[in-house]
Amino acid sequence: MTMTNPFDQLFNRKNTRSYKWDDMKKLFGSSELLALWVADMDFGCPPAVRKAVTERAEMGIYGYTFFSDEYYGAITSWYSRRHGWSIDPKWIGNSPTVVTSISIAVELLSSPGDSVVIQTPVYPPFYEVIEDNGRIVAKNPLVIRNERFEMDLPHLETLFQNGAKLMILCSPHNPGGRVWTEEELRALGALCLQYGVTVIADEIHCDLTFPGHKHTPFASLSAELSDRTITCTAATKTFNLPGIQTSYFITANKELKQRFDKRLQVLGLNYPHHFAEAAIVAAYTEGEEWLDGLLDYVKGNLDFAVDYLSEHLPEVKPLRPEGTYLLWVDCRGLGIESGKLKKWMVEEAKVAFSLGSAFGTEGAGWLRMNLAAPRAIVEQALKQFCEAGRLALK
Ligand SMILES: Cc1ncc(COP(=O)(O)O)c(C=O)c1O
C-alpha cells in the first residue's frame, strides 16, 4: 500500500479571502495566475494546531487574553531543543507581527535622518520601515560568490565608519536563502562590537533550514552581542500561521525590553490575538514531526525545481537556497528587459512569482518563486514558466 503524503493535499484557497490567491489582481493585474509569490504556504497547518484553534473557537467568546507561562515555556524549550539557545523568558516580548517589531525597533534605536544598514536584495518591508520612519537606507549589497550570496564586510565597515549605528540583519536571508554560518555571523558581530552597532535580527525563517545547514541565532554568539541585539521572530512562518498575527521579540537588554513593551502599550498592541497562545503552544510542543515532514517535502520541491529548470530552461539560473522555502531565480538570460518581466510573466507564463526588483535594484531581472506548495502546483507553474521562457527565447 502506498502512503499518501499529507503535503500533497490540494487546498482550494480561492474565494477564501486568501491574500495570496484572492488579492493578486492588485499587484499583478490578473487573478487567473498560479500563485507562488507571498511567503505563505499552501499546506494545512499541523493537526495539533488545527485542533487547538478549533477548540478555542468553540468557546464562542473572544475576549481579551494574555500569554501564560506555558506559552513562554513553549518558546524557550523550542529554542533550546532546535537551536541550542538558552533564553530567559523575561527576554521575550510580544508584538502582532515581525514587521511591527522591526518598525518599532527602528524608531526606538535611531533618530530621524540616521542611516540604517540592510543587506540587499532583501525583504521589501525593510526599506519601508526605514524610509517611512524618516531614516535613510544604507545599502550593503550582498555579493554572489560560489553560487551563493555572501556578505561584503569591507564595504559594511565603510558604512559603520561613516556613522551607521543600526543594522537590520535578515537571517536566514530572504530572498537569497542563505543560512549564515556561525563564522560569517561572528565576523559580522566583531564589526558591530567594534563600531558600537545595534542589530535588529529578523530570524523569522530560522526553523526552515535544509540538511547540512544550521541556523545560528545572532544573539546567541556572545553576551555582548546579546545585549545589543533585538531578535524579531515568530512561529508563523514555520507553521503557516501568518493570519493569526502573532510574533515575539527577544532581547537580553533590560532597558530596551522595557522601552519596547512601553511603546507597544502606547500603540495599544499589548493584548494578544485570541488564538495566538493556543496555536503557538500546540505548534511548538506537538508540531515538530510535522515540521520535519515539511522540510523534507520542500527539499523535494527544491530539488525538483532546480532540476526542472536546468533541463527545460537552462538560460535561467536559480541560486540554491540553504534554508527558507523561496527560490531566487536569475532570469536575465531570457533576454527580456527587466521592466517587461512582470508583463511577460503574467501574460505569457500565467504565474505569479515575486518580482525581484521589489527587493531592491539588485533584484532587477530576478524572480522569487515560493516552493511551499503541493508538488502538483510547483510542477504546473514550472511547466508554464519554462514553456513561455522557451517561446521568449525563439
Ligand atoms: C524576512 C521576513 N521578515 C518578516 C516577514 C513577515 O512577518 P510578519 O508577517 O510577522 O510581519 C517575512 C514574510 O515573508 C519575511 O520573509
mmCIF file of N, CA and C in Angstrom, residues 248-343:
data_model
loop_
_atom_site.group_PDB
_atom_site.id
_atom_site.type_symbol
_atom_site.label_atom_id
_atom_site.label_comp_id
_atom_site.label_asym_id
_atom_site.label_seq_id
_atom_site.Cartn_x
_atom_site.Cartn_y
_atom_site.Cartn_z
ATOM 1 N N TYR A 248 6.985 37.525 18.279
ATOM 2 C CA TYR A 248 7.627 37.938 19.533
ATOM 3 C C TYR A 248 9.021 38.451 19.242
ATOM 4 N N PHE A 249 9.568 39.165 20.229
ATOM 5 C CA PHE A 249 10.943 39.640 20.094
ATOM 6 C C PHE A 249 11.699 39.191 21.335
ATOM 7 N N ILE A 250 13.003 39.118 21.183
ATOM 8 C CA ILE A 250 13.827 38.613 22.281
ATOM 9 C C ILE A 250 14.996 39.575 22.452
ATOM 10 N N THR A 251 15.178 40.088 23.646
ATOM 11 C CA THR A 251 16.393 40.868 23.901
ATOM 12 C C THR A 251 16.799 40.735 25.361
ATOM 13 N N ALA A 252 18.095 40.557 25.562
ATOM 14 C CA ALA A 252 18.622 40.458 26.925
ATOM 15 C C ALA A 252 18.840 41.848 27.516
ATOM 16 N N ASN A 253 18.662 42.873 26.679
ATOM 17 C CA ASN A 253 18.886 44.246 27.136
ATOM 18 C C ASN A 253 17.617 44.740 27.852
ATOM 19 N N LYS A 254 17.729 44.813 29.176
ATOM 20 C CA LYS A 254 16.557 45.102 30.022
ATOM 21 C C LYS A 254 15.918 46.442 29.683
ATOM 22 N N GLU A 255 16.774 47.434 29.512
ATOM 23 C CA GLU A 255 16.261 48.782 29.259
ATOM 24 C C GLU A 255 15.496 48.815 27.924
ATOM 25 N N LEU A 256 16.080 48.184 26.904
ATOM 26 C CA LEU A 256 15.435 48.136 25.592
ATOM 27 C C LEU A 256 14.101 47.384 25.680
ATOM 28 N N LYS A 257 14.109 46.297 26.419
ATOM 29 C CA LYS A 257 12.882 45.493 26.560
ATOM 30 C C LYS A 257 11.770 46.345 27.186
ATOM 31 N N GLN A 258 12.137 47.121 28.215
ATOM 32 C CA GLN A 258 11.127 47.963 28.878
ATOM 33 C C GLN A 258 10.597 49.043 27.935
ATOM 34 N N ARG A 259 11.504 49.661 27.194
ATOM 35 C CA ARG A 259 11.081 50.718 26.259
ATOM 36 C C ARG A 259 10.178 50.134 25.173
ATOM 37 N N PHE A 260 10.539 48.952 24.728
ATOM 38 C CA PHE A 260 9.777 48.285 23.673
ATOM 39 C C PHE A 260 8.364 47.954 24.160
ATOM 40 N N ASP A 261 8.291 47.364 25.345
ATOM 41 C CA ASP A 261 6.980 46.997 25.901
ATOM 42 C C ASP A 261 6.105 48.244 26.072
ATOM 43 N N LYS A 262 6.741 49.331 26.518
ATOM 44 C CA LYS A 262 6.003 50.573 26.746
ATOM 45 C C LYS A 262 5.433 51.096 25.418
ATOM 46 N N ARG A 263 6.275 51.051 24.386
ATOM 47 C CA ARG A 263 5.846 51.547 23.066
ATOM 48 C C ARG A 263 4.649 50.728 22.550
ATOM 49 N N LEU A 264 4.724 49.411 22.733
ATOM 50 C CA LEU A 264 3.613 48.545 22.292
ATOM 51 C C LEU A 264 2.333 48.888 23.036
ATOM 52 N N GLN A 265 2.497 49.200 24.316
ATOM 53 C CA GLN A 265 1.320 49.553 25.119
ATOM 54 C C GLN A 265 0.717 50.867 24.620
ATOM 55 N N VAL A 266 1.585 51.844 24.350
ATOM 56 C CA VAL A 266 1.108 53.151 23.870
ATOM 57 C C VAL A 266 0.368 52.987 22.542
ATOM 58 N N LEU A 267 0.822 52.038 21.739
ATOM 59 C CA LEU A 267 0.165 51.805 20.443
ATOM 60 C C LEU A 267 -1.060 50.894 20.580
ATOM 61 N N GLY A 268 -1.323 50.445 21.791
ATOM 62 C CA GLY A 268 -2.478 49.562 22.002
ATOM 63 C C GLY A 268 -2.280 48.175 21.423
ATOM 64 N N LEU A 269 -1.019 47.748 21.397
ATOM 65 C CA LEU A 269 -0.725 46.439 20.781
ATOM 66 C C LEU A 269 -0.315 45.403 21.835
ATOM 67 N N ASN A 270 -0.733 45.621 23.073
ATOM 68 C CA ASN A 270 -0.232 44.737 24.137
ATOM 69 C C ASN A 270 -1.124 43.557 24.483
ATOM 70 N N TYR A 271 -2.288 43.439 23.847
ATOM 71 C CA TYR A 271 -3.109 42.245 24.099
ATOM 72 C C TYR A 271 -2.931 41.256 22.952
ATOM 73 N N PRO A 272 -2.688 39.993 23.277
ATOM 74 C CA PRO A 272 -2.511 39.030 22.180
ATOM 75 C C PRO A 272 -3.803 38.710 21.428
ATOM 76 N N HIS A 273 -3.629 38.188 20.264
ATOM 77 C CA HIS A 273 -4.730 37.660 19.458
ATOM 78 C C HIS A 273 -5.344 36.480 20.221
ATOM 79 N N HIS A 274 -6.636 36.363 20.132
ATOM 80 C CA HIS A 274 -7.331 35.337 20.919
ATOM 81 C C HIS A 274 -6.800 33.912 20.656
ATOM 82 N N PHE A 275 -6.375 33.667 19.404
ATOM 83 C CA PHE A 275 -5.952 32.303 19.068
ATOM 84 C C PHE A 275 -4.443 32.091 19.198
ATOM 85 N N ALA A 276 -3.727 33.157 19.525
ATOM 86 C CA ALA A 276 -2.265 33.079 19.432
ATOM 87 C C ALA A 276 -1.659 31.999 20.333
ATOM 88 N N GLU A 277 -1.964 32.062 21.617
ATOM 89 C CA GLU A 277 -1.290 31.104 22.507
ATOM 90 C C GLU A 277 -1.653 29.662 22.163
ATOM 91 N N ALA A 278 -2.919 29.419 21.872
ATOM 92 C CA ALA A 278 -3.337 28.045 21.549
ATOM 93 C C ALA A 278 -2.531 27.520 20.359
ATOM 94 N N ALA A 279 -2.404 28.376 19.331
ATOM 95 C CA ALA A 279 -1.702 27.945 18.112
ATOM 96 C C ALA A 279 -0.209 27.733 18.370
ATOM 97 N N ILE A 280 0.399 28.680 19.075
ATOM 98 C CA ILE A 280 1.858 28.611 19.271
ATOM 99 C C ILE A 280 2.245 27.442 20.182
ATOM 100 N N VAL A 281 1.496 27.285 21.252
ATOM 101 C CA VAL A 281 1.848 26.196 22.180
ATOM 102 C C VAL A 281 1.682 24.847 21.474
ATOM 103 N N ALA A 282 0.597 24.699 20.726
ATOM 104 C CA ALA A 282 0.403 23.429 20.009
ATOM 105 C C ALA A 282 1.518 23.221 18.984
ATOM 106 N N ALA A 283 1.867 24.286 18.273
ATOM 107 C CA ALA A 283 2.905 24.159 17.238
ATOM 108 C C ALA A 283 4.247 23.774 17.853
ATOM 109 N N TYR A 284 4.655 24.501 18.876
ATOM 110 C CA TYR A 284 5.975 24.256 19.460
ATOM 111 C C TYR A 284 6.049 22.973 20.293
ATOM 112 N N THR A 285 4.911 22.528 20.826
ATOM 113 C CA THR A 285 5.006 21.322 21.642
ATOM 114 C C THR A 285 4.630 20.057 20.864
ATOM 115 N N GLU A 286 3.792 20.213 19.822
ATOM 116 C CA GLU A 286 3.354 18.996 19.116
ATOM 117 C C GLU A 286 3.593 19.060 17.610
ATOM 118 N N GLY A 287 4.278 20.097 17.142
ATOM 119 C CA GLY A 287 4.401 20.274 15.691
ATOM 120 C C GLY A 287 5.740 19.872 15.099
ATOM 121 N N GLU A 288 6.608 19.296 15.912
ATOM 122 C CA GLU A 288 7.969 19.029 15.447
ATOM 123 C C GLU A 288 8.019 18.006 14.303
ATOM 124 N N GLU A 289 7.213 16.984 14.456
ATOM 125 C CA GLU A 289 7.210 15.931 13.429
ATOM 126 C C GLU A 289 6.674 16.492 12.099
ATOM 127 N N TRP A 290 5.647 17.308 12.216
ATOM 128 C CA TRP A 290 5.069 17.967 11.022
ATOM 129 C C TRP A 290 6.149 18.816 10.344
ATOM 130 N N LEU A 291 6.905 19.570 11.158
ATOM 131 C CA LEU A 291 7.931 20.451 10.589
ATOM 132 C C LEU A 291 9.006 19.628 9.869
ATOM 133 N N ASP A 292 9.415 18.526 10.474
ATOM 134 C CA ASP A 292 10.436 17.706 9.807
ATOM 135 C C ASP A 292 9.900 17.172 8.469
ATOM 136 N N GLY A 293 8.612 16.804 8.470
ATOM 137 C CA GLY A 293 7.990 16.346 7.218
ATOM 138 C C GLY A 293 7.929 17.468 6.186
ATOM 139 N N LEU A 294 7.618 18.654 6.651
ATOM 140 C CA LEU A 294 7.541 19.821 5.758
ATOM 141 C C LEU A 294 8.911 20.076 5.112
ATOM 142 N N LEU A 295 9.942 20.072 5.945
ATOM 143 C CA LEU A 295 11.284 20.384 5.421
ATOM 144 C C LEU A 295 11.702 19.355 4.371
ATOM 145 N N ASP A 296 11.356 18.134 4.646
ATOM 146 C CA ASP A 296 11.655 17.065 3.705
ATOM 147 C C ASP A 296 10.928 17.295 2.367
ATOM 148 N N TYR A 297 9.664 17.670 2.482
ATOM 149 C CA TYR A 297 8.837 17.859 1.287
ATOM 150 C C TYR A 297 9.334 19.056 0.477
ATOM 151 N N VAL A 298 9.633 20.153 1.188
ATOM 152 C CA VAL A 298 10.083 21.360 0.482
ATOM 153 C C VAL A 298 11.444 21.110 -0.176
ATOM 154 N N LYS A 299 12.287 20.325 0.502
ATOM 155 C CA LYS A 299 13.582 19.986 -0.092
ATOM 156 C C LYS A 299 13.346 19.206 -1.401
ATOM 157 N N GLY A 300 12.333 18.330 -1.382
ATOM 158 C CA GLY A 300 11.981 17.586 -2.600
ATOM 159 C C GLY A 300 11.532 18.554 -3.696
ATOM 160 N N ASN A 301 10.719 19.538 -3.326
ATOM 161 C CA ASN A 301 10.267 20.539 -4.304
ATOM 162 C C ASN A 301 11.455 21.321 -4.858
ATOM 163 N N LEU A 302 12.383 21.642 -3.976
ATOM 164 C CA LEU A 302 13.548 22.421 -4.388
ATOM 165 C C LEU A 302 14.392 21.623 -5.399
ATOM 166 N N ASP A 303 14.668 20.374 -5.063
ATOM 167 C CA ASP A 303 15.468 19.552 -5.980
ATOM 168 C C ASP A 303 14.747 19.425 -7.323
ATOM 169 N N PHE A 304 13.428 19.225 -7.224
ATOM 170 C CA PHE A 304 12.640 19.082 -8.438
ATOM 171 C C PHE A 304 12.742 20.360 -9.285
ATOM 172 N N ALA A 305 12.563 21.519 -8.631
ATOM 173 C CA ALA A 305 12.547 22.793 -9.370
ATOM 174 C C ALA A 305 13.908 23.074 -10.003
ATOM 175 N N VAL A 306 14.968 22.846 -9.257
ATOM 176 C CA VAL A 306 16.310 23.132 -9.792
ATOM 177 C C VAL A 306 16.594 22.218 -10.996
ATOM 178 N N ASP A 307 16.243 20.945 -10.862
ATOM 179 C CA ASP A 307 16.469 20.008 -11.971
ATOM 180 C C ASP A 307 15.593 20.386 -13.176
ATOM 181 N N TYR A 308 14.348 20.740 -12.887
ATOM 182 C CA TYR A 308 13.416 21.056 -13.974
ATOM 183 C C TYR A 308 13.916 22.264 -14.768
ATOM 184 N N LEU A 309 14.346 23.291 -14.033
ATOM 185 C CA LEU A 309 14.834 24.499 -14.712
ATOM 186 C C LEU A 309 16.087 24.180 -15.513
ATOM 187 N N SER A 310 16.953 23.392 -14.938
ATOM 188 C CA SER A 310 18.206 23.131 -15.658
ATOM 189 C C SER A 310 17.946 22.289 -16.917
ATOM 190 N N GLU A 311 16.928 21.447 -16.863
ATOM 191 C CA GLU A 311 16.621 20.632 -18.049
ATOM 192 C C GLU A 311 15.832 21.412 -19.105
ATOM 193 N N HIS A 312 14.851 22.210 -18.649
ATOM 194 C CA HIS A 312 13.925 22.828 -19.614
ATOM 195 C C HIS A 312 14.213 24.283 -19.942
ATOM 196 N N LEU A 313 14.934 24.966 -19.058
ATOM 197 C CA LEU A 313 15.205 26.383 -19.325
ATOM 198 C C LEU A 313 16.544 26.767 -18.682
ATOM 199 N N PRO A 314 17.619 26.185 -19.195
ATOM 200 C CA PRO A 314 18.915 26.420 -18.531
ATOM 201 C C PRO A 314 19.382 27.868 -18.614
ATOM 202 N N GLU A 315 18.692 28.666 -19.425
ATOM 203 C CA GLU A 315 19.061 30.091 -19.528
ATOM 204 C C GLU A 315 18.756 30.835 -18.221
ATOM 205 N N VAL A 316 17.825 30.329 -17.409
ATOM 206 C CA VAL A 316 17.588 30.978 -16.118
ATOM 207 C C VAL A 316 18.347 30.202 -15.039
ATOM 208 N N LYS A 317 18.862 30.968 -14.091
ATOM 209 C CA LYS A 317 19.784 30.346 -13.116
ATOM 210 C C LYS A 317 19.299 30.585 -11.680
ATOM 211 N N PRO A 318 18.830 29.522 -11.025
ATOM 212 C CA PRO A 318 18.428 29.682 -9.623
ATOM 213 C C PRO A 318 19.647 29.649 -8.689
ATOM 214 N N LEU A 319 19.548 30.373 -7.586
ATOM 215 C CA LEU A 319 20.560 30.223 -6.531
ATOM 216 C C LEU A 319 19.995 29.186 -5.568
ATOM 217 N N ARG A 320 20.721 28.112 -5.351
ATOM 218 C CA ARG A 320 20.164 27.052 -4.495
ATOM 219 C C ARG A 320 20.112 27.516 -3.030
ATOM 220 N N PRO A 321 18.892 27.630 -2.461
ATOM 221 C CA PRO A 321 18.822 28.103 -1.072
ATOM 222 C C PRO A 321 19.278 27.047 -0.063
ATOM 223 N N GLU A 322 19.785 27.519 1.063
ATOM 224 C CA GLU A 322 20.199 26.625 2.166
ATOM 225 C C GLU A 322 19.093 26.539 3.213
ATOM 226 N N GLY A 323 18.134 27.446 3.089
ATOM 227 C CA GLY A 323 17.000 27.496 4.011
ATOM 228 C C GLY A 323 15.907 28.331 3.381
ATOM 229 N N THR A 324 14.799 28.541 4.107
ATOM 230 C CA THR A 324 13.568 29.180 3.628
ATOM 231 C C THR A 324 12.893 28.244 2.609
ATOM 232 N N TYR A 325 11.737 28.654 2.097
ATOM 233 C CA TYR A 325 11.122 27.847 1.027
ATOM 234 C C TYR A 325 11.038 28.671 -0.251
ATOM 235 N N LEU A 326 12.027 29.558 -0.404
ATOM 236 C CA LEU A 326 11.996 30.510 -1.515
ATOM 237 C C LEU A 326 13.142 30.238 -2.480
ATOM 238 N N LEU A 327 12.840 30.360 -3.761
ATOM 239 C CA LEU A 327 13.883 30.125 -4.770
ATOM 240 C C LEU A 327 14.086 31.414 -5.559
ATOM 241 N N TRP A 328 15.315 31.930 -5.508
ATOM 242 C CA TRP A 328 15.660 33.213 -6.118
ATOM 243 C C TRP A 328 16.293 32.894 -7.478
ATOM 244 N N VAL A 329 15.623 33.346 -8.529
ATOM 245 C CA VAL A 329 15.987 32.876 -9.861
ATOM 246 C C VAL A 329 16.437 34.035 -10.761
ATOM 247 N N ASP A 330 17.601 33.910 -11.309
ATOM 248 C CA ASP A 330 18.138 34.925 -12.223
ATOM 249 C C ASP A 330 17.557 34.674 -13.620
ATOM 250 N N CYS A 331 16.689 35.601 -14.057
ATOM 251 C CA CYS A 331 16.004 35.407 -15.341
ATOM 252 C C CYS A 331 16.589 36.285 -16.435
ATOM 253 N N ARG A 332 17.738 36.878 -16.196
ATOM 254 C CA ARG A 332 18.285 37.817 -17.183
ATOM 255 C C ARG A 332 18.656 37.118 -18.483
ATOM 256 N N GLY A 333 18.912 35.817 -18.394
ATOM 257 C CA GLY A 333 19.271 35.052 -19.593
ATOM 258 C C GLY A 333 18.124 34.898 -20.573
ATOM 259 N N LEU A 334 16.902 35.288 -20.173
ATOM 260 C CA LEU A 334 15.761 35.168 -21.090
ATOM 261 C C LEU A 334 15.752 36.287 -22.122
ATOM 262 N N GLY A 335 16.578 37.301 -21.876
ATOM 263 C CA GLY A 335 16.649 38.411 -22.829
ATOM 264 C C GLY A 335 15.424 39.306 -22.770
ATOM 265 N N ILE A 336 14.682 39.241 -21.665
ATOM 266 C CA ILE A 336 13.517 40.136 -21.518
ATOM 267 C C ILE A 336 13.981 41.319 -20.664
ATOM 268 N N GLU A 337 13.682 42.537 -21.145
ATOM 269 C CA GLU A 337 14.064 43.727 -20.375
ATOM 270 C C GLU A 337 13.455 43.630 -18.979
ATOM 271 N N SER A 338 14.177 44.032 -17.947
ATOM 272 C CA SER A 338 13.656 43.808 -16.593
ATOM 273 C C SER A 338 12.324 44.538 -16.381
ATOM 274 N N GLY A 339 12.130 45.692 -17.029
ATOM 275 C CA GLY A 339 10.868 46.423 -16.885
ATOM 276 C C GLY A 339 9.690 45.685 -17.525
ATOM 277 N N LYS A 340 10.003 44.703 -18.371
ATOM 278 C CA LYS A 340 8.897 43.988 -19.054
ATOM 279 C C LYS A 340 8.702 42.567 -18.507
ATOM 280 N N LEU A 341 9.502 42.227 -17.510
ATOM 281 C CA LEU A 341 9.456 40.857 -16.977
ATOM 282 C C LEU A 341 8.092 40.528 -16.357
ATOM 283 N N LYS A 342 7.541 41.483 -15.628
ATOM 284 C CA LYS A 342 6.250 41.228 -14.967
ATOM 285 C C LYS A 342 5.164 40.955 -16.011
ATOM 286 N N LYS A 343 5.095 41.819 -17.028
ATOM 287 C CA LYS A 343 4.073 41.675 -18.065
ATOM 288 C C LYS A 343 4.217 40.300 -18.737
#
